[in-house]
XYZ file of C-alpha atoms in Angstrom:
334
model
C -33.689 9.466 -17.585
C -31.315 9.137 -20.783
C -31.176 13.091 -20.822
C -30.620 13.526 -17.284
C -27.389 11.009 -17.473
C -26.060 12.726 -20.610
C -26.451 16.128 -18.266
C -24.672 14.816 -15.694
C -21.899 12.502 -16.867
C -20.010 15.124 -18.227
C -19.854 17.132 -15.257
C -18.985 14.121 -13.191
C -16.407 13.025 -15.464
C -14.949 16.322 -15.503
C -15.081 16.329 -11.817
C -12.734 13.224 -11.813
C -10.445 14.982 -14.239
C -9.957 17.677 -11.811
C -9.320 15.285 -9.070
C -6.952 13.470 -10.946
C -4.680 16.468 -11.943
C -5.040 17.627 -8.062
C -3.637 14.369 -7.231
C -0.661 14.520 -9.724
C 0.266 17.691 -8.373
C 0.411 16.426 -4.924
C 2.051 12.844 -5.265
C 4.516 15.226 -7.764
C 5.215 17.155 -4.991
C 5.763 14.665 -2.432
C 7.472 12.664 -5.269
C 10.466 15.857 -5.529
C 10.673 16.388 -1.275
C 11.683 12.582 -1.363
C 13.800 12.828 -3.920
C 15.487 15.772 -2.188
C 16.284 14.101 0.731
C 19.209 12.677 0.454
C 20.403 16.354 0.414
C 19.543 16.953 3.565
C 20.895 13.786 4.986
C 24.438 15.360 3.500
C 23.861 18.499 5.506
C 22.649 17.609 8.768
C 25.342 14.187 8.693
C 22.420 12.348 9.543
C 21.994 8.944 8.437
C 18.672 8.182 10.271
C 17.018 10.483 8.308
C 17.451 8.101 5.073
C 16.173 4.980 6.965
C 13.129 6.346 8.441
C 12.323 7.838 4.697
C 13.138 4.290 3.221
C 10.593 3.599 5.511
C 7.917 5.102 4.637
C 8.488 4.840 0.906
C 8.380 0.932 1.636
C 5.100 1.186 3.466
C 3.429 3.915 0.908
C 3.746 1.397 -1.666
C 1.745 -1.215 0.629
C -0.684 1.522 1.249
C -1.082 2.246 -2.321
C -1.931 -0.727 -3.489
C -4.837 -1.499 -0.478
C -6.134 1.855 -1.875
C -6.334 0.278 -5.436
C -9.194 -2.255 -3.732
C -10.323 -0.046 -0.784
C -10.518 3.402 -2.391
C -11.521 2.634 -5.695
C -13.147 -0.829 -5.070
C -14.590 -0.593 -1.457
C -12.955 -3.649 -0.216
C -12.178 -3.646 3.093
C -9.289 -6.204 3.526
C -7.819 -7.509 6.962
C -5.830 -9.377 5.347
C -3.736 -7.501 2.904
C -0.793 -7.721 4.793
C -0.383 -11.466 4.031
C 1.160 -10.536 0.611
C 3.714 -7.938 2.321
C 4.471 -10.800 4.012
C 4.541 -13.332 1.062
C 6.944 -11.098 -0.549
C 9.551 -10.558 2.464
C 9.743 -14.596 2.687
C 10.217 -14.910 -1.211
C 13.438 -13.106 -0.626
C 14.140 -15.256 2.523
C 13.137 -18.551 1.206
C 15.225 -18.060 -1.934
C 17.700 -16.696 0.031
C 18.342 -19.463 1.913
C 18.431 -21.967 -1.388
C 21.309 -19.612 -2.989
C 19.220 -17.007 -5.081
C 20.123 -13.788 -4.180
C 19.386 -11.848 -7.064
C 16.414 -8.903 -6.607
C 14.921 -9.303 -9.750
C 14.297 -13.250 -9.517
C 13.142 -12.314 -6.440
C 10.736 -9.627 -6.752
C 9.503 -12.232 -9.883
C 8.714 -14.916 -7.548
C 7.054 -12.683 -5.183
C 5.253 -10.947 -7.131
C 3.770 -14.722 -9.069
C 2.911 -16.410 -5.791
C 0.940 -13.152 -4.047
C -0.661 -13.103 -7.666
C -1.637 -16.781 -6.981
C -2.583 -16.226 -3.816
C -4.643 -13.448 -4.382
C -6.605 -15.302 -7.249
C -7.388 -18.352 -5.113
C -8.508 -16.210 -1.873
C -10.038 -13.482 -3.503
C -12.409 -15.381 -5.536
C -13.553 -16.827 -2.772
C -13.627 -13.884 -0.878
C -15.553 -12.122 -3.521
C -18.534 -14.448 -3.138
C -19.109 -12.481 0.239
C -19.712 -8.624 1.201
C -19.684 -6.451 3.488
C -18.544 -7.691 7.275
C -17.879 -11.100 5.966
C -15.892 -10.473 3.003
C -13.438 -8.366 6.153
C -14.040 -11.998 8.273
C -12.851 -14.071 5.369
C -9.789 -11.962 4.041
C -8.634 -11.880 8.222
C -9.246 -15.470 7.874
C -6.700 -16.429 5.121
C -4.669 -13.655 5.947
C -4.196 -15.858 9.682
C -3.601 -18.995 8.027
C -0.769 -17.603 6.349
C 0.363 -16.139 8.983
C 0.414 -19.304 11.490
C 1.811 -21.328 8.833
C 4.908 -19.283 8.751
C 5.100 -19.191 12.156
C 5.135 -23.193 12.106
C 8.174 -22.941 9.366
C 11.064 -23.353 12.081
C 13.660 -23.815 8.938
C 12.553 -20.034 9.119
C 12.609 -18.872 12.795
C 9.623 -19.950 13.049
C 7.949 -16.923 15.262
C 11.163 -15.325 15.869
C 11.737 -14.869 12.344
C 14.911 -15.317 9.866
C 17.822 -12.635 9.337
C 19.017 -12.582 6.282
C 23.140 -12.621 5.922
C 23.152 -9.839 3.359
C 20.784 -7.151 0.971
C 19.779 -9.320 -2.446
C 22.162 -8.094 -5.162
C 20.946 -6.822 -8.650
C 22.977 -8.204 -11.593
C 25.148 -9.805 -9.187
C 26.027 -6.240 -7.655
C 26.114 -5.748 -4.011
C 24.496 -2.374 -4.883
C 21.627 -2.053 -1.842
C 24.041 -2.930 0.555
C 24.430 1.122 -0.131
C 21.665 2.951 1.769
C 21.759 5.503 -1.285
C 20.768 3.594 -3.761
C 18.084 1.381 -1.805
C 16.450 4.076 -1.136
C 16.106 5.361 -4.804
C 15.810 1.751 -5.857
C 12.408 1.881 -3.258
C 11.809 5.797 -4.641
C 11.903 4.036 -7.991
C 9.351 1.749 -7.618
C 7.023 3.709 -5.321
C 6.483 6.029 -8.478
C 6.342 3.119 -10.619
C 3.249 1.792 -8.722
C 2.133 4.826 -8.336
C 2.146 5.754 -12.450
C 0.383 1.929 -12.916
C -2.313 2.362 -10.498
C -3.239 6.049 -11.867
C -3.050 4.384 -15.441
C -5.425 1.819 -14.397
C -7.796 3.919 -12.211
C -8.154 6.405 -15.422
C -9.225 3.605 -17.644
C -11.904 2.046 -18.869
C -10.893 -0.863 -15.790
C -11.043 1.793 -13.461
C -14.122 3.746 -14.411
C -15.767 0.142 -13.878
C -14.099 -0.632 -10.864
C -15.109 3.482 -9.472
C -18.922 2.674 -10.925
C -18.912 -1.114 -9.029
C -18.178 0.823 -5.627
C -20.434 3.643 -6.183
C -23.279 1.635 -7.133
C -22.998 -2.280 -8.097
C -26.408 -2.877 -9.022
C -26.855 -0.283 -11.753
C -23.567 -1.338 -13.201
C -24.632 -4.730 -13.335
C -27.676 -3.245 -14.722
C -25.700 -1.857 -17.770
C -24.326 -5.069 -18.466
C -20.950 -5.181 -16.112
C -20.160 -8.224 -14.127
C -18.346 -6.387 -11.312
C -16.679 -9.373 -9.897
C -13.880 -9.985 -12.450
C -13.062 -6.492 -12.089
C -13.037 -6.875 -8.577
C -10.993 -9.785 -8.366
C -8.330 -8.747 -11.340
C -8.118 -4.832 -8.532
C -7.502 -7.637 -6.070
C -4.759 -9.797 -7.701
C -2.961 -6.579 -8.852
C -3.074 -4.742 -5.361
C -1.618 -8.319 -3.571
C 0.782 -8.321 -6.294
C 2.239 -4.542 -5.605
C 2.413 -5.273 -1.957
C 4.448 -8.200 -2.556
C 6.862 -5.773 -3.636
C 6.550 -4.133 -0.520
C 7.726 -6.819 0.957
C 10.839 -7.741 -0.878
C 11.913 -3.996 -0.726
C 11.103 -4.789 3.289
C 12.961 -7.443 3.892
C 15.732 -6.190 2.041
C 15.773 -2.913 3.874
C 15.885 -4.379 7.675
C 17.498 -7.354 6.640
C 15.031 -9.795 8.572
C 11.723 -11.433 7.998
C 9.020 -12.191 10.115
C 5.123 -13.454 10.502
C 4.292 -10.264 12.130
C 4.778 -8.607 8.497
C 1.907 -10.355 7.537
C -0.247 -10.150 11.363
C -4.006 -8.423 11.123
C -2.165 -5.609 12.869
C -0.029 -4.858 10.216
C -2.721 -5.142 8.059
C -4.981 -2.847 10.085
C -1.887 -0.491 10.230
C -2.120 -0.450 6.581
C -6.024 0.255 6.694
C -5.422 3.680 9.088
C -2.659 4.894 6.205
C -5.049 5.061 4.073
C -7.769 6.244 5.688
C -5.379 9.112 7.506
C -3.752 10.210 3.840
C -7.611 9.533 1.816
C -8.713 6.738 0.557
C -9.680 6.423 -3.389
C -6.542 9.135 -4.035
C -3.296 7.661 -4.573
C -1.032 10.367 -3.202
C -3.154 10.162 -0.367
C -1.532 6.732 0.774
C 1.582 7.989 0.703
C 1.191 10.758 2.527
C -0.751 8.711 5.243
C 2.278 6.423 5.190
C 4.365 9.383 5.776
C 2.558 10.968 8.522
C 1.469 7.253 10.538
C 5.203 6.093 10.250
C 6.779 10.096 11.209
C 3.589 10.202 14.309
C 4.968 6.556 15.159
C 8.483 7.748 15.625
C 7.777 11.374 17.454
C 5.347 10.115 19.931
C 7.278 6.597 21.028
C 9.852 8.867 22.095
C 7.351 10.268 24.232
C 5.757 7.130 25.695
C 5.333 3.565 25.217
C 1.783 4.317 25.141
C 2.082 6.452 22.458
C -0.669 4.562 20.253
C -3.646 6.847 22.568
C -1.956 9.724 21.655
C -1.906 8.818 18.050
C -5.514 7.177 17.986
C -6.676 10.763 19.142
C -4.866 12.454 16.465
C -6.642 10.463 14.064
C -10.088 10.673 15.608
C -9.406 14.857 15.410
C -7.936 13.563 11.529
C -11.209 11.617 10.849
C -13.677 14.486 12.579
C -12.060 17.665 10.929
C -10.327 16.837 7.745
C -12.353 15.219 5.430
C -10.156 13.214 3.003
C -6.760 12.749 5.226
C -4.002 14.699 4.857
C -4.202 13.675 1.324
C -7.476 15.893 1.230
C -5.708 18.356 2.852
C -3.134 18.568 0.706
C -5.065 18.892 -2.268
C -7.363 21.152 -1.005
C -3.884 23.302 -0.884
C -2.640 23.015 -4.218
C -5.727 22.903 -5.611
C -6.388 26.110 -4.329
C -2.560 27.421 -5.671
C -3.221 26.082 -8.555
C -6.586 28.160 -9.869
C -5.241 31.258 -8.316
């Protein structure tokens, strides 16, 4: 047995290596068309262009870090939309008391979804399977009601906030130029974390714990702390999410933090690849960009889309993330 796992680790390790770089390559590439497009918002004199892509940077980042726990951790949360929405009502809560200022606000977001995220998820972690989904839904639905019962806050009709949080005192997102590289900014932040985490020693745990549990436990690994710390970290990044949200519409509301949204979230990833990175983002990309071409279509335009990804899910194994770096992949060793 010990000479068989000598044989093989290398291979598989060198597997992941290759997987890795693939997945550099493609977030790099999606990382430059992003950063591009402000060009072409100069060009075409089209402002909409800018929003949309604010977008789905916003909602990447969200996607991103429920792959950190559902790619790499095989976690299936309902309710990881609680700490997008735990984030967008840090900025509005503080908001309303007179602090205005992004990074106090991202701080405080960022702290409580940690909290949160500690208390739930190790309860949560006590369970698997179908009732570790039940239980995340569950907390993820008291959080949600009990905003709705905050009428100081809209209450169900949610709370618009007067004006973008400033940085340093600076109006400067009240400029659509620089929120969106502020949001470009952190998206690649995130995204240089979570592939720094996933390629360590944390990660190769957290990769072993969702390939097989019992034989790292076997080894001597206790995968729950690992589990829990993925979990606390992943809440924490969406939180972000969440401020960059709020800031971007300029309104809060419980439905950022319904089991829709959080189910949303759960197709992104599964429609870019889950346990990728880049493949998140591109999900993001291609649910939010669907979203906007098909409603214009219908206002039944969620069949059309749950066909396209039930063709997605049949024929393209791995997402468009897959997809995509199947592509350069394939560039790359010719």
């Amino acid at each position: 047995m010990n000479s068989s796992t000598t044989n093989i680790a290398p291979a598989h390790l060198a597997e992941v290596r290759v997987s890795f770089r693939t997945a550099g390559f493609a977030a790099l590439a999606m990382f430059a068309i992003l950063a591009a497009l402000p060009l072409l918002t100069l060009v075409t004199g089209d402002a909409f262009v800018l929003v949309v892509a604010t977008r789905i940077m916003i909602f990447a980042l969200a996607a991103l870090s429920l792959d950190l726990i559902l790619g790499f951790g095989a976690l299936v949360s309902f309710g990881h939309a609680a700490f997008v929405g735990i984030g967008a009502y840090a900025v509005a809560i503080l908001n309303a008391y007179g602090v205005n200022d992004l990074l106090v606000q991202s701080l405080v977001a960022v702290a409580v979804a940690a909290l949160f995220a500690l208390v739930t998820g190790a309860i949560s972690l006590r369970t698997r399977g179908v009732y570790f989904i039940m239980i995340t839904l569950a907390f993820g639905q008291m959080l949600y009601f009990l905003m709705i019962s905050l009428s100081a806050f809209g209450g169900d009709d949610g709370y618009t906030l007067p004006a973008r949080s400033t940085v340093l005192g600076l109006p400067l997102l009240e400029n659509n130029l620089v929120m969106f590289y502020t949001v470009l900014a952190v998206l690649v932040g995130a995204f240089l974390l979570a592939r720094m985490l996933i390629a360590s020693r944390f990660g190769r745990v957290l990769r072993g714990t969702r390939d097989n549990a019992v034989r790292m436990q076997a080894i001597g690994f206790s995968p729950s702390p690992y589990q829990l710390t993925a979990y606390v970290i992943a809440g924490s990044i969406a939180a972000l999410a969440g401020v960059l949200l709020a800031n971007q519409v300029e309104f809060v509301s419980p439905a950022y933090m319904s089991w829709q949204r959080s189910g949303e979230l759960i197709v992104m990833v599964v429609l870019g690849g889950m346990g990728t990175l880049a493949g998140p983002i591109a999900g993001a990309a291609a649910f939010i960009l669907l979203e906007e071409w098909l409603s214009s279509f219908s206002q039944h335009w969620k069949l059309g889309f749950g066909l396209i990804l039930l063709l997605v899910v049949l024929f393209s194994k791995g997402g468009v993330g897959g997809l995509v770096k199947r592509l350069l992949g394939g560039a790359h060793h010719g």
